[in-house]
Coordinates of C-alpha atoms in Angstrom, one line a residue:
X1 CA 32.8 -17.5 -17.8
X2 CA 34.9 -20.7 -17.9
X3 CA 35.3 -20.2 -21.7
X4 CA 36.3 -16.5 -21.1
X5 CA 38.9 -17.5 -18.5
X6 CA 40.3 -20.2 -20.9
X7 CA 40.6 -17.5 -23.6
X8 CA 42.4 -15.2 -21.1
X9 CA 44.8 -18.0 -20.1
X10 CA 45.6 -18.9 -23.8
X11 CA 46.1 -15.2 -24.7
X12 CA 48.4 -14.5 -21.7
X13 CA 51.1 -16.4 -23.6
X14 CA 51.2 -13.8 -26.3
X15 CA 53.8 -11.0 -26.3
X16 CA 52.4 -7.9 -24.6
X17 CA 52.3 -5.8 -27.8
X18 CA 50.1 -8.4 -29.5
X19 CA 47.9 -8.9 -26.4
X20 CA 47.6 -5.2 -25.8
X21 CA 46.5 -4.5 -29.4
X22 CA 44.0 -7.3 -29.3
X23 CA 42.5 -5.9 -26.1
X24 CA 42.3 -2.4 -27.6
X25 CA 40.5 -3.8 -30.8
X26 CA 38.0 -5.5 -28.5
X27 CA 37.5 -2.2 -26.6
X28 CA 36.9 -0.3 -29.9
X29 CA 34.1 -2.7 -30.7
X30 CA 32.6 -2.6 -27.2
X31 CA 32.5 1.2 -27.3
X32 CA 29.8 0.9 -30.0
X33 CA 28.1 -2.2 -28.6
X34 CA 27.7 -1.4 -24.9
X35 CA 25.7 1.8 -25.3
X36 CA 24.8 2.1 -21.6
X37 CA 28.4 2.3 -20.4
X38 CA 29.3 4.6 -23.3
X39 CA 26.6 6.9 -22.1
X40 CA 27.8 6.8 -18.5
X41 CA 31.4 7.5 -19.6
X42 CA 30.4 10.4 -21.8
X43 CA 28.2 11.8 -19.0
X44 CA 31.1 11.7 -16.5
X45 CA 33.5 13.3 -19.0
X46 CA 31.0 16.1 -19.6
X47 CA 30.7 16.8 -15.9
X48 CA 34.4 16.5 -15.1
X49 CA 36.0 18.0 -18.2
X50 CA 33.7 20.7 -19.6
X51 CA 36.7 22.5 -21.0
X52 CA 37.0 19.8 -23.7
X53 CA 34.9 19.8 -26.9
X54 CA 32.3 17.1 -27.4
X55 CA 34.5 15.6 -30.1
X56 CA 37.5 15.5 -27.7
X57 CA 35.4 13.9 -25.0
X58 CA 34.1 11.3 -27.5
X59 CA 37.6 10.4 -28.5
X60 CA 38.7 10.2 -24.8
X61 CA 35.8 7.9 -24.1
X62 CA 36.6 5.7 -27.0
X63 CA 40.3 5.5 -25.8
X64 CA 39.0 4.6 -22.3
X65 CA 37.1 1.7 -23.6
X66 CA 40.2 0.5 -25.5
X67 CA 42.3 0.8 -22.3
X68 CA 39.8 -0.9 -20.1
X69 CA 39.3 -3.9 -22.4
X70 CA 43.0 -4.1 -22.8
X71 CA 43.4 -4.2 -19.0
X72 CA 40.9 -7.1 -18.7
X73 CA 42.8 -9.3 -21.2
X74 CA 46.2 -8.3 -19.7
X75 CA 44.9 -9.5 -16.4
X76 CA 45.8 -13.0 -17.6
X77 CA 49.4 -12.0 -17.4
X78 CA 49.0 -10.9 -13.8
X79 CA 47.1 -14.1 -12.9
X80 CA 49.2 -16.7 -14.6
X81 CA 52.6 -15.4 -15.9
X82 CA 55.7 -16.3 -13.9
X83 CA 57.2 -13.8 -11.5
X84 CA 60.2 -13.3 -13.8
X85 CA 58.0 -12.0 -16.6
X86 CA 56.0 -9.7 -14.3
X87 CA 59.1 -8.1 -12.9
X88 CA 60.2 -7.3 -16.5
X89 CA 56.9 -5.7 -17.4
X90 CA 56.1 -3.9 -14.1
X91 CA 58.3 -0.9 -13.6
X92 CA 58.0 0.3 -10.0
X93 CA 59.0 3.9 -9.2
X94 CA 60.9 4.4 -7.0
X95 CA 60.2 0.9 -5.5
X96 CA 57.7 -0.8 -3.1
X97 CA 58.1 1.2 0.2
X98 CA 59.1 -1.8 2.3
X99 CA 60.8 0.2 5.0
X100 CA 57.7 2.2 5.6
X101 CA 55.4 -0.9 5.4
X102 CA 57.6 -2.7 7.9
X103 CA 57.6 0.3 10.2
X104 CA 53.7 0.3 9.8
X105 CA 50.9 0.9 9.9
X106 CA 50.4 1.9 6.3
X107 CA 47.4 2.6 4.0
X108 CA 48.3 2.2 0.3
X109 CA 45.7 4.5 -1.4
X110 CA 45.0 3.4 -5.0
X111 CA 42.6 5.3 -7.2
X112 CA 40.5 3.5 -9.8
X113 CA 42.7 3.5 -12.8
X114 CA 42.2 0.6 -15.2
X115 CA 45.6 -0.8 -14.3
X116 CA 45.0 -0.8 -10.6
X117 CA 45.4 -4.7 -10.5
X118 CA 49.0 -4.1 -11.6
X119 CA 49.6 -1.9 -8.5
X120 CA 48.2 -4.7 -6.3
X121 CA 50.5 -7.3 -7.9
X122 CA 53.5 -5.0 -7.6
X123 CA 52.8 -4.7 -3.9
X124 CA 52.2 -8.4 -3.4
X125 CA 55.4 -9.4 -5.2
X126 CA 57.2 -7.8 -2.2
X127 CA 54.6 -7.8 0.7
X128 CA 51.4 -9.4 1.9
X129 CA 48.5 -7.0 2.3
X130 CA 44.9 -6.7 3.3
X131 CA 42.0 -5.1 1.4
X132 CA 38.3 -4.8 1.0
X133 CA 36.8 -7.3 -1.4
X134 CA 33.4 -7.2 -3.1
X135 CA 32.3 -10.8 -3.9
X136 CA 31.7 -11.3 -7.6
X137 CA 28.3 -12.5 -8.7
X138 CA 29.8 -15.2 -10.9
X139 CA 31.3 -17.8 -8.6
X140 CA 33.8 -19.1 -11.3
X141 CA 35.2 -15.6 -11.9
X142 CA 35.2 -14.9 -8.1
X143 CA 37.4 -17.9 -7.5
X144 CA 39.8 -17.0 -10.3
X145 CA 40.0 -13.4 -9.1
X146 CA 40.7 -14.4 -5.5
X147 CA 43.3 -17.0 -6.6
X148 CA 45.0 -14.5 -9.0
X149 CA 45.2 -11.8 -6.3
X150 CA 46.8 -14.1 -3.7
X151 CA 49.1 -16.4 -5.6
X152 CA 52.4 -14.7 -4.5
X153 CA 51.7 -14.1 -0.8
X154 CA 48.8 -14.6 1.7
X155 CA 46.2 -11.8 1.4
X156 CA 43.5 -11.0 3.9
X157 CA 40.3 -9.9 2.1
X158 CA 37.4 -8.4 4.1
X159 CA 33.8 -7.7 3.2
X160 CA 32.8 -4.0 3.3
X161 CA 30.0 -5.1 5.6
X162 CA 32.5 -6.2 8.3
X163 CA 33.5 -2.6 9.0
X164 CA 36.8 -1.2 10.1
X165 CA 37.7 -3.6 13.0
X166 CA 39.2 -6.5 11.0
X167 CA 41.2 -4.0 8.9
X168 CA 42.6 -2.4 12.1
X169 CA 43.6 -5.8 13.4
X170 CA 45.3 -6.8 10.2
X171 CA 47.2 -3.5 10.2
X172 CA 48.3 -4.1 13.8
X173 CA 49.7 -7.4 12.5
X174 CA 51.9 -5.5 10.1
X175 CA 49.8 -5.8 6.9
X176 CA 49.5 -2.7 4.7
X177 CA 45.8 -1.9 3.8
X178 CA 45.4 -1.6 0.1
X179 CA 42.5 0.9 -0.2
X180 CA 40.4 2.0 -3.2
X181 CA 38.4 4.9 -1.9
X182 CA 37.0 6.7 -5.0
X183 CA 33.8 5.0 -6.0
X184 CA 30.2 5.8 -5.2
X185 CA 28.9 3.4 -2.5
X186 CA 26.0 5.6 -1.5
X187 CA 25.7 8.1 1.3
X188 CA 26.4 5.8 4.2
X189 CA 29.8 6.8 5.8
X190 CA 30.2 9.3 3.0
X191 CA 29.9 13.0 2.4
X192 CA 29.3 15.0 -0.8
X193 CA 32.9 16.2 -1.6
X194 CA 33.8 18.0 -4.9
X195 CA 35.2 15.8 -7.6
X196 CA 36.3 17.9 -10.5
X197 CA 33.9 20.5 -9.0
X198 CA 30.9 18.2 -8.9
X199 CA 29.6 17.1 -5.5
X200 CA 30.3 13.3 -5.3
X201 CA 29.3 10.9 -2.6
X202 CA 32.8 10.1 -1.2
X203 CA 33.8 7.7 1.6
X204 CA 35.4 9.6 4.5
X205 CA 37.0 6.3 5.6
X206 CA 40.6 7.3 4.7
X207 CA 41.1 10.1 7.1
X208 CA 39.0 8.4 9.8
X209 CA 41.1 5.2 9.5
X210 CA 44.3 7.1 9.6
X211 CA 43.2 9.2 12.6
X212 CA 42.3 6.0 14.4
X213 CA 45.3 3.9 13.5
X214 CA 48.1 6.5 13.2
X215 CA 48.9 5.1 9.8
X216 CA 50.8 6.7 7.0
X217 CA 49.1 7.2 3.6
X218 CA 51.2 6.2 0.6
X219 CA 49.3 6.8 -2.7
X220 CA 50.0 4.5 -5.6
X221 CA 49.1 4.8 -9.2
X222 CA 49.4 2.4 -12.1
X223 CA 49.5 3.4 -15.8
X224 CA 50.5 2.1 -19.1
X225 CA 54.0 2.5 -20.4
X226 CA 54.2 3.7 -24.1
X227 CA 54.5 1.3 -27.0
X228 CA 53.2 -1.7 -25.0
X229 CA 56.3 -2.0 -22.9
X230 CA 54.4 -2.8 -19.8
X231 CA 53.1 -0.8 -16.8
X232 CA 54.5 1.9 -14.6
X233 CA 53.6 1.7 -10.9
X234 CA 54.4 4.8 -8.9
X235 CA 54.5 4.9 -5.2
X236 CA 54.1 8.5 -4.2
X237 CA 55.7 10.0 -1.1
X238 CA 53.8 9.4 2.1
X239 CA 51.5 12.3 3.0
X240 CA 52.9 14.5 5.7
X241 CA 50.7 15.2 8.8
X242 CA 47.6 13.7 7.3
X243 CA 44.9 14.4 8.3
X244 CA 46.4 16.6 11.0
X245 CA 44.0 19.2 12.3
X246 CA 41.8 19.0 9.2
X247 CA 38.2 17.9 9.5
X248 CA 37.2 14.6 7.9
X249 CA 35.5 16.7 5.1
X250 CA 38.6 18.8 4.4
X251 CA 40.9 15.7 4.5
X252 CA 38.7 13.9 2.1
X253 CA 38.7 16.9 -0.1
X254 CA 42.5 16.7 -0.2
X255 CA 42.3 13.1 -1.2
X256 CA 40.0 13.9 -4.1
X257 CA 42.2 16.8 -5.2
X258 CA 45.2 14.4 -5.3
X259 CA 43.2 11.9 -7.4
X260 CA 42.1 14.6 -9.8
X261 CA 45.8 15.7 -10.3
X262 CA 46.7 12.1 -11.2
X263 CA 43.7 11.7 -13.6
X264 CA 44.9 14.8 -15.5
X265 CA 48.1 13.0 -16.3
X266 CA 46.4 10.0 -17.9
X267 CA 42.7 10.9 -18.4
X268 CA 41.8 8.0 -20.6
X269 CA 43.0 5.5 -18.0
X270 CA 40.6 6.4 -15.2
X271 CA 37.5 4.3 -14.6
X272 CA 35.0 6.6 -16.2
X273 CA 32.5 3.8 -16.9
X274 CA 31.5 3.8 -13.2
X275 CA 28.5 5.9 -12.1
X276 CA 30.7 8.2 -10.0
X277 CA 27.8 10.6 -9.4
X278 CA 25.0 8.1 -8.9
X279 CA 24.1 9.4 -5.4
X280 CA 22.9 12.9 -5.5
X281 CA 22.2 15.5 -2.7
X282 CA 18.6 15.5 -1.7
X283 CA 16.4 17.3 -4.3
X284 CA 19.0 17.1 -7.1
X285 CA 18.1 15.3 -10.3
X286 CA 20.2 12.3 -11.3
X287 CA 22.8 12.5 -14.1
X288 CA 22.4 9.1 -15.6

């Protein structure tokens, strides 16, 4: 891992077009080497995009591997490049919503696109935040990740096991909560909500947290700009009257529908290599 981090540090000095192409070349190789993740990716695409042909899904999966590997190597820029370079490469639309953050409380809801680290950096260039953090198995990588994510401003990172209370306290102190709600963490605190029409174990934490705290939900998405020009981070308008009178189930369904709409705009950039449908309703066979 130390060698990998050294390689990432050395490569981050390259111009982005060279680094991006290098990452995509590695991704093309990994598509054929990591058979398990390729199978998971293709399974997810068959479930979520049945309207595509098998050949189209295969090409989409291959492009996903390119983009994902590219994002790993470009993370070196996020961790070590000066602020001036980052501000040239990260195009924020329309801008970090500082007025709403300062008025607080705010939940910044970020789906799992491969460039999600860019959305976090774009936020931290302007504001501190808090978030849930899963400790990495490799301690060397864990330290690098924590340091990279907190080098501009103090960040409060909580374990998922700590529950909602430390998040509420941090939000009361004026920190926006950077939330990634769209992975399968099992059935605890989750319900089976349709995701591209397939029941998926989905955390109901977003509407529950908003109902408890009175926070605004501001979605953010991060995608690649064309021709290796950098990244686009888009802060979407705050959701009005969310969750309102909707049930937790219906409000979570609204969240999934929004995420689906964003995936349709950049389908190869969503994190398809995750077992999104790992947890199944009782009696249903697994997909993987």
